[in-house]
Amino acid sequence: MLILDKPRRYDGKSIIVPLYHRGHMSLFRGTKVWLCLLPGREESRRIPELVVSPIDFDVWGDVWHINVVLQERKGVVNDVLSAIKERRLNIVALESSSMEEQRLHSVEMIVEGRDYSSHEDKDSMTRSTLAGADLSSLRRRLLTLFLPGLDFVHSGEPRLKIYRNRNLFEARNDYYQALRIWDTLGGFRPVYKPAELKKATDLHPTNGTQTEDLIEVRGARYVLADSLTRVIQLPTEIKESLNEELGRIEKPEAKNRRKYLLLSETDDRFLRAYFFSSASPIIAPIFDHEEKIGALEAITKQLRRGGFNILTSLTRVYEFGKKGRTEFVLEPPDDTVANVGDVHSQLKSALSTTRLISEFKLEVSESGRKIELGGGLNEEAIQDPDMASFQSNPGAVRFRLLGDGETVASRLTELRKYYEELIQKASVPSNVGYIIEQIDFLLKQVSISDGRDQSAEFSIFISHPFEDEAAYSQAELLAREVGFKVVKGGKSLAGGRTVRQGVIEQIRLCTHFLGMWTDKCPRKGKKHVPSSWLTWELGVAEDREKPFRLFVHEAVDGKTWSFVDDIEHIKYGPMDFKEKLRAALEALYDEQTNLHARSSR
């Protein structure tokens, strides 16, 4: 769950951390925290970001959540902690509670794994560099230990979850990426440093009875600090890098109008601070409106039309079915406006529609000042981005509601065709493979629920020795005759920076895999053996759970392939190459077709 806030004035030295951000992070006076300063994503409108966590920066890449629900009994918490200790995992946060009339006990913890390693889960250094790392071995071990006392959801899944603290993992990776850019090109310098949470009175003593809080209320006035106010003084290196970046695009006399926005996350237990220069005047308006279907969609539609970017939004019900209130933090439409009054004028123009004023009774204010909306203008339709503009920017996100006569299946089929064409381009998003996998999964679900076959077209990756293009050419023709679309190994697709990455993406995108181990494989003694590249490609396919067959020449050493799974692989000789190859391809195709037909009934 996100804990939101409003923009505060940045004094160039420190940030205020209110109680509602500190409570779930257990940030008390004197707590040591780690600060990591990162650049924004866009050079032209860079918004520096400060990530704050009580966990040492050095282990941000290997921090995990473990949540388990067990039957309540004496000693259950100790049993869980014993299992965690036995695996040498260090607990940095722990919560547990009896629940459901003391029938169950929930244990939630955050652990770091500097000292944990296993053959399958690897070591901490390896996990810290692998985005797809998980703790499968640990989960199996814990399930084995806890199984007799575990609780299960209605679907039969055990209530044990292990997942990575992704926010800290990504922040660490972003830091090292930004550091490499700074080392090469200069510019914004990322920094990480420890700091300490201090009480406001430690930093801003007055006459002994009151303190200044630095929290802006109106203009340049500040409220007095309460006893719960806490402050983080930014280390010198962070201040210097941050202030240099904020001053890059603003006038020197405007630096006292800099602001920061705090966001915290109760699950991952970290804090973010986004910093805004005076050249980008963000606003935090309050929208009062009728609490009814379509109100928020109509408001955000007009904000979109006006070019505003929503940084945060929070909606509350004041009176169910009658009145709601939504608070936004908004970025202005462009960088040319440096005056809050002008931003308010742009907001008024965007929101002055008949529908918002009359139907949803919209009223807007900021800092107690009402923003008078116009007399009600006709709402202009927002055009969906056309396909041409979308294709010109492969990284763009395209959203369009289903049209008349369009179904989920037809949209998914359209999307798959689009992404299949997209991967042939030079530069495409890195997540295309995951998107296509999800499309295929959804198509299978649709076919099962509808009782008919809407599955995606079968495609096959043909792995072969580089020296045997002749065998591959025959396999390609036969595969097409059988009904496969064919993908050849070795070409880097889907944005892969190396051939290896391209092959991984290709295998991920295909539905099937055929390994051709011909007599052009390297010779070892009297027999041939598959190259390490061929066995690696097979390993990638197995890891992706792709249906596969091996098509093996009789001259290839049987010890290298007979142990591969319990599938009946195809062995051939010089006289029956084509016949046996067709048999291997048809076996793959028919097996999957029959399996899908059975699951659809």
JSON list of N, CA and C in Angstrom, two decimals, residues 317-386:
[
{"chain": "A", "resi": 317, "resn": "VAL", "atom": "N", "xyz": [-14.21, 8.68, 0.07]},
{"chain": "A", "resi": 317, "resn": "VAL", "atom": "CA", "xyz": [-15.66, 8.84, 0.08]},
{"chain": "A", "resi": 317, "resn": "VAL", "atom": "C", "xyz": [-16.04, 9.69, 1.28]},
{"chain": "A", "resi": 318, "resn": "TYR", "atom": "N", "xyz": [-16.66, 10.83, 1.04]},
{"chain": "A", "resi": 318, "resn": "TYR", "atom": "CA", "xyz": [-17.15, 11.67, 2.14]},
{"chain": "A", "resi": 318, "resn": "TYR", "atom": "C", "xyz": [-18.55, 11.25, 2.56]},
{"chain": "A", "resi": 319, "resn": "GLU", "atom": "N", "xyz": [-19.37, 10.95, 1.55]},
{"chain": "A", "resi": 319, "resn": "GLU", "atom": "CA", "xyz": [-20.73, 10.46, 1.83]},
{"chain": "A", "resi": 319, "resn": "GLU", "atom": "C", "xyz": [-21.08, 9.50, 0.71]},
{"chain": "A", "resi": 320, "resn": "PHE", "atom": "N", "xyz": [-21.19, 8.23, 1.05]},
{"chain": "A", "resi": 320, "resn": "PHE", "atom": "CA", "xyz": [-21.36, 7.19, 0.04]},
{"chain": "A", "resi": 320, "resn": "PHE", "atom": "C", "xyz": [-22.55, 7.51, -0.87]},
{"chain": "A", "resi": 321, "resn": "GLY", "atom": "N", "xyz": [-22.28, 7.47, -2.18]},
{"chain": "A", "resi": 321, "resn": "GLY", "atom": "CA", "xyz": [-23.33, 7.72, -3.16]},
{"chain": "A", "resi": 321, "resn": "GLY", "atom": "C", "xyz": [-23.62, 9.18, -3.41]},
{"chain": "A", "resi": 322, "resn": "LYS", "atom": "N", "xyz": [-22.95, 10.08, -2.65]},
{"chain": "A", "resi": 322, "resn": "LYS", "atom": "CA", "xyz": [-23.25, 11.51, -2.82]},
{"chain": "A", "resi": 322, "resn": "LYS", "atom": "C", "xyz": [-22.01, 12.35, -3.08]},
{"chain": "A", "resi": 323, "resn": "LYS", "atom": "N", "xyz": [-21.00, 12.24, -2.19]},
{"chain": "A", "resi": 323, "resn": "LYS", "atom": "CA", "xyz": [-19.87, 13.15, -2.31]},
{"chain": "A", "resi": 323, "resn": "LYS", "atom": "C", "xyz": [-18.55, 12.42, -2.12]},
{"chain": "A", "resi": 324, "resn": "GLY", "atom": "N", "xyz": [-17.59, 12.73, -3.01]},
{"chain": "A", "resi": 324, "resn": "GLY", "atom": "CA", "xyz": [-16.25, 12.19, -2.90]},
{"chain": "A", "resi": 324, "resn": "GLY", "atom": "C", "xyz": [-15.23, 13.30, -3.02]},
{"chain": "A", "resi": 325, "resn": "ARG", "atom": "N", "xyz": [-14.05, 13.05, -2.58]},
{"chain": "A", "resi": 325, "resn": "ARG", "atom": "CA", "xyz": [-12.96, 14.03, -2.70]},
{"chain": "A", "resi": 325, "resn": "ARG", "atom": "C", "xyz": [-11.72, 13.31, -3.22]},
{"chain": "A", "resi": 326, "resn": "THR", "atom": "N", "xyz": [-11.08, 13.89, -4.24]},
{"chain": "A", "resi": 326, "resn": "THR", "atom": "CA", "xyz": [-9.87, 13.33, -4.82]},
{"chain": "A", "resi": 326, "resn": "THR", "atom": "C", "xyz": [-8.77, 14.38, -4.77]},
{"chain": "A", "resi": 327, "resn": "GLU", "atom": "N", "xyz": [-7.63, 13.99, -4.25]},
{"chain": "A", "resi": 327, "resn": "GLU", "atom": "CA", "xyz": [-6.47, 14.89, -4.19]},
{"chain": "A", "resi": 327, "resn": "GLU", "atom": "C", "xyz": [-5.43, 14.42, -5.19]},
{"chain": "A", "resi": 328, "resn": "PHE", "atom": "N", "xyz": [-4.97, 15.36, -6.00]},
{"chain": "A", "resi": 328, "resn": "PHE", "atom": "CA", "xyz": [-3.98, 15.05, -7.02]},
{"chain": "A", "resi": 328, "resn": "PHE", "atom": "C", "xyz": [-2.69, 15.82, -6.74]},
{"chain": "A", "resi": 329, "resn": "VAL", "atom": "N", "xyz": [-1.58, 15.26, -7.20]},
{"chain": "A", "resi": 329, "resn": "VAL", "atom": "CA", "xyz": [-0.35, 16.03, -7.39]},
{"chain": "A", "resi": 329, "resn": "VAL", "atom": "C", "xyz": [-0.08, 15.97, -8.88]},
{"chain": "A", "resi": 330, "resn": "LEU", "atom": "N", "xyz": [-0.03, 17.15, -9.52]},
{"chain": "A", "resi": 330, "resn": "LEU", "atom": "CA", "xyz": [0.01, 17.21, -10.98]},
{"chain": "A", "resi": 330, "resn": "LEU", "atom": "C", "xyz": [1.26, 17.93, -11.48]},
{"chain": "A", "resi": 331, "resn": "GLU", "atom": "N", "xyz": [1.79, 17.39, -12.57]},
{"chain": "A", "resi": 331, "resn": "GLU", "atom": "CA", "xyz": [2.88, 18.03, -13.28]},
{"chain": "A", "resi": 331, "resn": "GLU", "atom": "C", "xyz": [2.27, 18.85, -14.41]},
{"chain": "A", "resi": 332, "resn": "PRO", "atom": "N", "xyz": [2.73, 20.10, -14.66]},
{"chain": "A", "resi": 332, "resn": "PRO", "atom": "CA", "xyz": [2.12, 20.93, -15.70]},
{"chain": "A", "resi": 332, "resn": "PRO", "atom": "C", "xyz": [2.35, 20.36, -17.09]},
{"chain": "A", "resi": 333, "resn": "PRO", "atom": "N", "xyz": [1.59, 20.83, -18.08]},
{"chain": "A", "resi": 333, "resn": "PRO", "atom": "CA", "xyz": [1.68, 20.26, -19.43]},
{"chain": "A", "resi": 333, "resn": "PRO", "atom": "C", "xyz": [3.05, 20.40, -20.09]},
{"chain": "A", "resi": 334, "resn": "ASP", "atom": "N", "xyz": [3.80, 21.47, -19.80]},
{"chain": "A", "resi": 334, "resn": "ASP", "atom": "CA", "xyz": [5.09, 21.65, -20.46]},
{"chain": "A", "resi": 334, "resn": "ASP", "atom": "C", "xyz": [6.02, 22.45, -19.56]},
{"chain": "A", "resi": 335, "resn": "ASP", "atom": "N", "xyz": [7.25, 22.64, -20.02]},
{"chain": "A", "resi": 335, "resn": "ASP", "atom": "CA", "xyz": [8.28, 23.33, -19.24]},
{"chain": "A", "resi": 335, "resn": "ASP", "atom": "C", "xyz": [8.27, 24.84, -19.43]},
{"chain": "A", "resi": 336, "resn": "THR", "atom": "N", "xyz": [7.38, 25.33, -20.31]},
{"chain": "A", "resi": 336, "resn": "THR", "atom": "CA", "xyz": [7.41, 26.76, -20.60]},
{"chain": "A", "resi": 336, "resn": "THR", "atom": "C", "xyz": [6.70, 27.58, -19.54]},
{"chain": "A", "resi": 337, "resn": "VAL", "atom": "N", "xyz": [5.91, 26.91, -18.68]},
{"chain": "A", "resi": 337, "resn": "VAL", "atom": "CA", "xyz": [5.15, 27.61, -17.65]},
{"chain": "A", "resi": 337, "resn": "VAL", "atom": "C", "xyz": [5.90, 27.50, -16.32]},
{"chain": "A", "resi": 338, "resn": "ALA", "atom": "N", "xyz": [6.33, 28.63, -15.78]},
{"chain": "A", "resi": 338, "resn": "ALA", "atom": "CA", "xyz": [7.07, 28.63, -14.52]},
{"chain": "A", "resi": 338, "resn": "ALA", "atom": "C", "xyz": [6.32, 29.37, -13.43]},
{"chain": "A", "resi": 339, "resn": "ASN", "atom": "N", "xyz": [5.04, 29.62, -13.64]},
{"chain": "A", "resi": 339, "resn": "ASN", "atom": "CA", "xyz": [4.23, 30.40, -12.72]},
{"chain": "A", "resi": 339, "resn": "ASN", "atom": "C", "xyz": [3.02, 29.56, -12.33]},
{"chain": "A", "resi": 340, "resn": "VAL", "atom": "N", "xyz": [2.80, 29.42, -11.02]},
{"chain": "A", "resi": 340, "resn": "VAL", "atom": "CA", "xyz": [1.68, 28.59, -10.54]},
{"chain": "A", "resi": 340, "resn": "VAL", "atom": "C", "xyz": [0.35, 29.14, -11.02]},
{"chain": "A", "resi": 341, "resn": "GLY", "atom": "N", "xyz": [0.23, 30.45, -11.08]},
{"chain": "A", "resi": 341, "resn": "GLY", "atom": "CA", "xyz": [-1.01, 31.05, -11.57]},
{"chain": "A", "resi": 341, "resn": "GLY", "atom": "C", "xyz": [-1.33, 30.63, -12.99]},
{"chain": "A", "resi": 342, "resn": "ASP", "atom": "N", "xyz": [-0.30, 30.55, -13.84]},
{"chain": "A", "resi": 342, "resn": "ASP", "atom": "CA", "xyz": [-0.52, 30.12, -15.22]},
{"chain": "A", "resi": 342, "resn": "ASP", "atom": "C", "xyz": [-0.91, 28.64, -15.27]},
{"chain": "A", "resi": 343, "resn": "VAL", "atom": "N", "xyz": [-0.33, 27.84, -14.37]},
{"chain": "A", "resi": 343, "resn": "VAL", "atom": "CA", "xyz": [-0.70, 26.43, -14.32]},
{"chain": "A", "resi": 343, "resn": "VAL", "atom": "C", "xyz": [-2.17, 26.29, -13.91]},
{"chain": "A", "resi": 344, "resn": "HIS", "atom": "N", "xyz": [-2.61, 27.11, -12.95]},
{"chain": "A", "resi": 344, "resn": "HIS", "atom": "CA", "xyz": [-4.02, 27.10, -12.55]},
{"chain": "A", "resi": 344, "resn": "HIS", "atom": "C", "xyz": [-4.92, 27.45, -13.72]},
{"chain": "A", "resi": 345, "resn": "SER", "atom": "N", "xyz": [-4.50, 28.40, -14.54]},
{"chain": "A", "resi": 345, "resn": "SER", "atom": "CA", "xyz": [-5.28, 28.79, -15.73]},
{"chain": "A", "resi": 345, "resn": "SER", "atom": "C", "xyz": [-5.39, 27.61, -16.70]},
{"chain": "A", "resi": 346, "resn": "GLN", "atom": "N", "xyz": [-4.30, 26.87, -16.88]},
{"chain": "A", "resi": 346, "resn": "GLN", "atom": "CA", "xyz": [-4.33, 25.70, -17.75]},
{"chain": "A", "resi": 346, "resn": "GLN", "atom": "C", "xyz": [-5.26, 24.63, -17.18]},
{"chain": "A", "resi": 347, "resn": "LEU", "atom": "N", "xyz": [-5.24, 24.47, -15.85]},
{"chain": "A", "resi": 347, "resn": "LEU", "atom": "CA", "xyz": [-6.11, 23.50, -15.19]},
{"chain": "A", "resi": 347, "resn": "LEU", "atom": "C", "xyz": [-7.58, 23.89, -15.37]},
{"chain": "A", "resi": 348, "resn": "LYS", "atom": "N", "xyz": [-7.87, 25.18, -15.19]},
{"chain": "A", "resi": 348, "resn": "LYS", "atom": "CA", "xyz": [-9.23, 25.67, -15.37]},
{"chain": "A", "resi": 348, "resn": "LYS", "atom": "C", "xyz": [-9.73, 25.41, -16.78]},
{"chain": "A", "resi": 349, "resn": "SER", "atom": "N", "xyz": [-8.88, 25.65, -17.76]},
{"chain": "A", "resi": 349, "resn": "SER", "atom": "CA", "xyz": [-9.26, 25.44, -19.15]},
{"chain": "A", "resi": 349, "resn": "SER", "atom": "C", "xyz": [-9.57, 23.98, -19.43]},
{"chain": "A", "resi": 350, "resn": "ALA", "atom": "N", "xyz": [-8.77, 23.08, -18.83]},
{"chain": "A", "resi": 350, "resn": "ALA", "atom": "CA", "xyz": [-8.97, 21.66, -19.08]},
{"chain": "A", "resi": 350, "resn": "ALA", "atom": "C", "xyz": [-10.23, 21.12, -18.43]},
{"chain": "A", "resi": 351, "resn": "LEU", "atom": "N", "xyz": [-10.61, 21.67, -17.26]},
{"chain": "A", "resi": 351, "resn": "LEU", "atom": "CA", "xyz": [-11.71, 21.11, -16.47]},
{"chain": "A", "resi": 351, "resn": "LEU", "atom": "C", "xyz": [-13.04, 21.80, -16.69]},
{"chain": "A", "resi": 352, "resn": "SER", "atom": "N", "xyz": [-13.07, 22.89, -17.43]},
{"chain": "A", "resi": 352, "resn": "SER", "atom": "CA", "xyz": [-14.32, 23.65, -17.61]},
{"chain": "A", "resi": 352, "resn": "SER", "atom": "C", "xyz": [-15.19, 23.02, -18.69]},
{"chain": "A", "resi": 353, "resn": "THR", "atom": "N", "xyz": [-15.78, 21.88, -18.36]},
{"chain": "A", "resi": 353, "resn": "THR", "atom": "CA", "xyz": [-16.68, 21.20, -19.29]},
{"chain": "A", "resi": 353, "resn": "THR", "atom": "C", "xyz": [-18.07, 21.12, -18.67]},
{"chain": "A", "resi": 354, "resn": "THR", "atom": "N", "xyz": [-19.06, 21.07, -19.52]},
{"chain": "A", "resi": 354, "resn": "THR", "atom": "CA", "xyz": [-20.45, 20.99, -19.05]},
{"chain": "A", "resi": 354, "resn": "THR", "atom": "C", "xyz": [-20.66, 19.76, -18.18]},
{"chain": "A", "resi": 355, "resn": "ARG", "atom": "N", "xyz": [-20.08, 18.65, -18.61]},
{"chain": "A", "resi": 355, "resn": "ARG", "atom": "CA", "xyz": [-20.31, 17.40, -17.88]},
{"chain": "A", "resi": 355, "resn": "ARG", "atom": "C", "xyz": [-19.74, 17.46, -16.47]},
{"chain": "A", "resi": 356, "resn": "LEU", "atom": "N", "xyz": [-18.48, 17.93, -16.33]},
{"chain": "A", "resi": 356, "resn": "LEU", "atom": "CA", "xyz": [-17.87, 17.98, -15.01]},
{"chain": "A", "resi": 356, "resn": "LEU", "atom": "C", "xyz": [-18.59, 18.95, -14.08]},
{"chain": "A", "resi": 357, "resn": "ILE", "atom": "N", "xyz": [-18.99, 20.09, -14.61]},
{"chain": "A", "resi": 357, "resn": "ILE", "atom": "CA", "xyz": [-19.60, 21.12, -13.76]},
{"chain": "A", "resi": 357, "resn": "ILE", "atom": "C", "xyz": [-21.04, 20.76, -13.42]},
{"chain": "A", "resi": 358, "resn": "SER", "atom": "N", "xyz": [-21.81, 20.31, -14.40]},
{"chain": "A", "resi": 358, "resn": "SER", "atom": "CA", "xyz": [-23.24, 20.08, -14.18]},
{"chain": "A", "resi": 358, "resn": "SER", "atom": "C", "xyz": [-23.54, 18.69, -13.64]},
{"chain": "A", "resi": 359, "resn": "GLU", "atom": "N", "xyz": [-22.96, 17.67, -14.28]},
{"chain": "A", "resi": 359, "resn": "GLU", "atom": "CA", "xyz": [-23.30, 16.30, -13.89]},
{"chain": "A", "resi": 359, "resn": "GLU", "atom": "C", "xyz": [-22.57, 15.85, -12.64]},
{"chain": "A", "resi": 360, "resn": "PHE", "atom": "N", "xyz": [-21.29, 16.19, -12.53]},
{"chain": "A", "resi": 360, "resn": "PHE", "atom": "CA", "xyz": [-20.49, 15.70, -11.40]},
{"chain": "A", "resi": 360, "resn": "PHE", "atom": "C", "xyz": [-20.21, 16.76, -10.35]},
{"chain": "A", "resi": 361, "resn": "LYS", "atom": "N", "xyz": [-20.76, 17.96, -10.53]},
{"chain": "A", "resi": 361, "resn": "LYS", "atom": "CA", "xyz": [-20.67, 19.05, -9.53]},
{"chain": "A", "resi": 361, "resn": "LYS", "atom": "C", "xyz": [-19.22, 19.27, -9.06]},
{"chain": "A", "resi": 362, "resn": "LEU", "atom": "N", "xyz": [-18.31, 19.35, -10.01]},
{"chain": "A", "resi": 362, "resn": "LEU", "atom": "CA", "xyz": [-16.90, 19.47, -9.69]},
{"chain": "A", "resi": 362, "resn": "LEU", "atom": "C", "xyz": [-16.55, 20.84, -9.15]},
{"chain": "A", "resi": 363, "resn": "GLU", "atom": "N", "xyz": [-15.81, 20.86, -8.03]},
{"chain": "A", "resi": 363, "resn": "GLU", "atom": "CA", "xyz": [-15.23, 22.07, -7.46]},
{"chain": "A", "resi": 363, "resn": "GLU", "atom": "C", "xyz": [-13.75, 21.80, -7.18]},
{"chain": "A", "resi": 364, "resn": "VAL", "atom": "N", "xyz": [-12.89, 22.78, -7.51]},
{"chain": "A", "resi": 364, "resn": "VAL", "atom": "CA", "xyz": [-11.45, 22.59, -7.42]},
{"chain": "A", "resi": 364, "resn": "VAL", "atom": "C", "xyz": [-10.84, 23.70, -6.57]},
{"chain": "A", "resi": 365, "resn": "SER", "atom": "N", "xyz": [-9.89, 23.31, -5.70]},
{"chain": "A", "resi": 365, "resn": "SER", "atom": "CA", "xyz": [-9.19, 24.30, -4.88]},
{"chain": "A", "resi": 365, "resn": "SER", "atom": "C", "xyz": [-7.76, 23.82, -4.63]},
{"chain": "A", "resi": 366, "resn": "GLU", "atom": "N", "xyz": [-6.90, 24.74, -4.22]},
{"chain": "A", "resi": 366, "resn": "GLU", "atom": "CA", "xyz": [-5.54, 24.39, -3.81]},
{"chain": "A", "resi": 366, "resn": "GLU", "atom": "C", "xyz": [-5.11, 25.34, -2.71]},
{"chain": "A", "resi": 367, "resn": "SER", "atom": "N", "xyz": [-4.62, 24.79, -1.62]},
{"chain": "A", "resi": 367, "resn": "SER", "atom": "CA", "xyz": [-4.17, 25.56, -0.45]},
{"chain": "A", "resi": 367, "resn": "SER", "atom": "C", "xyz": [-5.26, 26.52, 0.03]},
{"chain": "A", "resi": 368, "resn": "GLY", "atom": "N", "xyz": [-6.50, 26.03, 0.02]},
{"chain": "A", "resi": 368, "resn": "GLY", "atom": "CA", "xyz": [-7.62, 26.84, 0.50]},
{"chain": "A", "resi": 368, "resn": "GLY", "atom": "C", "xyz": [-8.14, 27.85, -0.50]},
{"chain": "A", "resi": 369, "resn": "ARG", "atom": "N", "xyz": [-7.52, 27.96, -1.65]},
{"chain": "A", "resi": 369, "resn": "ARG", "atom": "CA", "xyz": [-7.94, 28.93, -2.67]},
{"chain": "A", "resi": 369, "resn": "ARG", "atom": "C", "xyz": [-8.74, 28.21, -3.75]},
{"chain": "A", "resi": 370, "resn": "LYS", "atom": "N", "xyz": [-9.96, 28.67, -3.98]},
{"chain": "A", "resi": 370, "resn": "LYS", "atom": "CA", "xyz": [-10.83, 28.04, -4.97]},
{"chain": "A", "resi": 370, "resn": "LYS", "atom": "C", "xyz": [-10.42, 28.43, -6.38]},
{"chain": "A", "resi": 371, "resn": "ILE", "atom": "N", "xyz": [-10.39, 27.46, -7.26]},
{"chain": "A", "resi": 371, "resn": "ILE", "atom": "CA", "xyz": [-10.11, 27.71, -8.67]},
{"chain": "A", "resi": 371, "resn": "ILE", "atom": "C", "xyz": [-11.45, 27.71, -9.40]},
{"chain": "A", "resi": 372, "resn": "GLU", "atom": "N", "xyz": [-11.93, 28.88, -9.79]},
{"chain": "A", "resi": 372, "resn": "GLU", "atom": "CA", "xyz": [-13.24, 29.01, -10.41]},
{"chain": "A", "resi": 372, "resn": "GLU", "atom": "C", "xyz": [-13.21, 28.41, -11.81]},
{"chain": "A", "resi": 373, "resn": "LEU", "atom": "N", "xyz": [-14.09, 27.45, -12.04]},
{"chain": "A", "resi": 373, "resn": "LEU", "atom": "CA", "xyz": [-14.19, 26.85, -13.37]},
{"chain": "A", "resi": 373, "resn": "LEU", "atom": "C", "xyz": [-15.09, 27.69, -14.25]},
{"chain": "A", "resi": 374, "resn": "GLY", "atom": "N", "xyz": [-14.92, 27.54, -15.58]},
{"chain": "A", "resi": 374, "resn": "GLY", "atom": "CA", "xyz": [-15.67, 28.36, -16.54]},
{"chain": "A", "resi": 374, "resn": "GLY", "atom": "C", "xyz": [-17.14, 27.98, -16.57]},
{"chain": "A", "resi": 375, "resn": "GLY", "atom": "N", "xyz": [-17.85, 28.63, -17.49]},
{"chain": "A", "resi": 375, "resn": "GLY", "atom": "CA", "xyz": [-19.30, 28.45, -17.57]},
{"chain": "A", "resi": 375, "resn": "GLY", "atom": "C", "xyz": [-19.73, 27.12, -18.14]},
{"chain": "A", "resi": 376, "resn": "GLY", "atom": "N", "xyz": [-18.79, 26.27, -18.49]},
{"chain": "A", "resi": 376, "resn": "GLY", "atom": "CA", "xyz": [-19.17, 24.96, -19.01]},
{"chain": "A", "resi": 376, "resn": "GLY", "atom": "C", "xyz": [-19.00, 24.89, -20.50]},
{"chain": "A", "resi": 377, "resn": "LEU", "atom": "N", "xyz": [-17.93, 24.32, -20.96]},
{"chain": "A", "resi": 377, "resn": "LEU", "atom": "CA", "xyz": [-17.65, 24.20, -22.39]},
{"chain": "A", "resi": 377, "resn": "LEU", "atom": "C", "xyz": [-18.00, 22.81, -22.86]},
{"chain": "A", "resi": 378, "resn": "ASN", "atom": "N", "xyz": [-18.15, 22.64, -24.17]},
{"chain": "A", "resi": 378, "resn": "ASN", "atom": "CA", "xyz": [-18.43, 21.31, -24.71]},
{"chain": "A", "resi": 378, "resn": "ASN", "atom": "C", "xyz": [-17.19, 20.44, -24.58]},
{"chain": "A", "resi": 379, "resn": "GLU", "atom": "N", "xyz": [-17.40, 19.25, -24.11]},
{"chain": "A", "resi": 379, "resn": "GLU", "atom": "CA", "xyz": [-16.29, 18.32, -23.93]},
{"chain": "A", "resi": 379, "resn": "GLU", "atom": "C", "xyz": [-15.80, 17.83, -25.28]},
{"chain": "A", "resi": 380, "resn": "GLU", "atom": "N", "xyz": [-14.50, 17.87, -25.47]},
{"chain": "A", "resi": 380, "resn": "GLU", "atom": "CA", "xyz": [-13.91, 17.40, -26.72]},
{"chain": "A", "resi": 380, "resn": "GLU", "atom": "C", "xyz": [-13.47, 15.95, -26.56]},
{"chain": "A", "resi": 381, "resn": "ALA", "atom": "N", "xyz": [-13.73, 15.17, -27.59]},
{"chain": "A", "resi": 381, "resn": "ALA", "atom": "CA", "xyz": [-13.34, 13.76, -27.53]},
{"chain": "A", "resi": 381, "resn": "ALA", "atom": "C", "xyz": [-11.83, 13.63, -27.65]},
{"chain": "A", "resi": 382, "resn": "ILE", "atom": "N", "xyz": [-11.30, 12.65, -26.95]},
{"chain": "A", "resi": 382, "resn": "ILE", "atom": "CA", "xyz": [-9.87, 12.35, -27.04]},
{"chain": "A", "resi": 382, "resn": "ILE", "atom": "C", "xyz": [-9.68, 11.23, -28.05]},
{"chain": "A", "resi": 383, "resn": "GLN", "atom": "N", "xyz": [-8.92, 11.48, -29.08]},
{"chain": "A", "resi": 383, "resn": "GLN", "atom": "CA", "xyz": [-8.71, 10.48, -30.11]},
{"chain": "A", "resi": 383, "resn": "GLN", "atom": "C", "xyz": [-7.67, 9.46, -29.65]},
{"chain": "A", "resi": 384, "resn": "ASP", "atom": "N", "xyz": [-7.99, 8.20, -29.91]},
{"chain": "A", "resi": 384, "resn": "ASP", "atom": "CA", "xyz": [-6.98, 7.16, -29.62]},
{"chain": "A", "resi": 384, "resn": "ASP", "atom": "C", "xyz": [-5.80, 7.33, -30.56]},
{"chain": "A", "resi": 385, "resn": "PRO", "atom": "N", "xyz": [-4.60, 7.04, -30.10]},
{"chain": "A", "resi": 385, "resn": "PRO", "atom": "CA", "xyz": [-3.45, 7.11, -31.00]},
{"chain": "A", "resi": 385, "resn": "PRO", "atom": "C", "xyz": [-3.62, 6.11, -32.13]},
{"chain": "A", "resi": 386, "resn": "ASP", "atom": "N", "xyz": [-3.41, 6.55, -33.38]},
{"chain": "A", "resi": 386, "resn": "ASP", "atom": "CA", "xyz": [-3.58, 5.63, -34.50]},
{"chain": "A", "resi": 386, "resn": "ASP", "atom": "C", "xyz": [-2.42, 4.65, -34.55]}
]
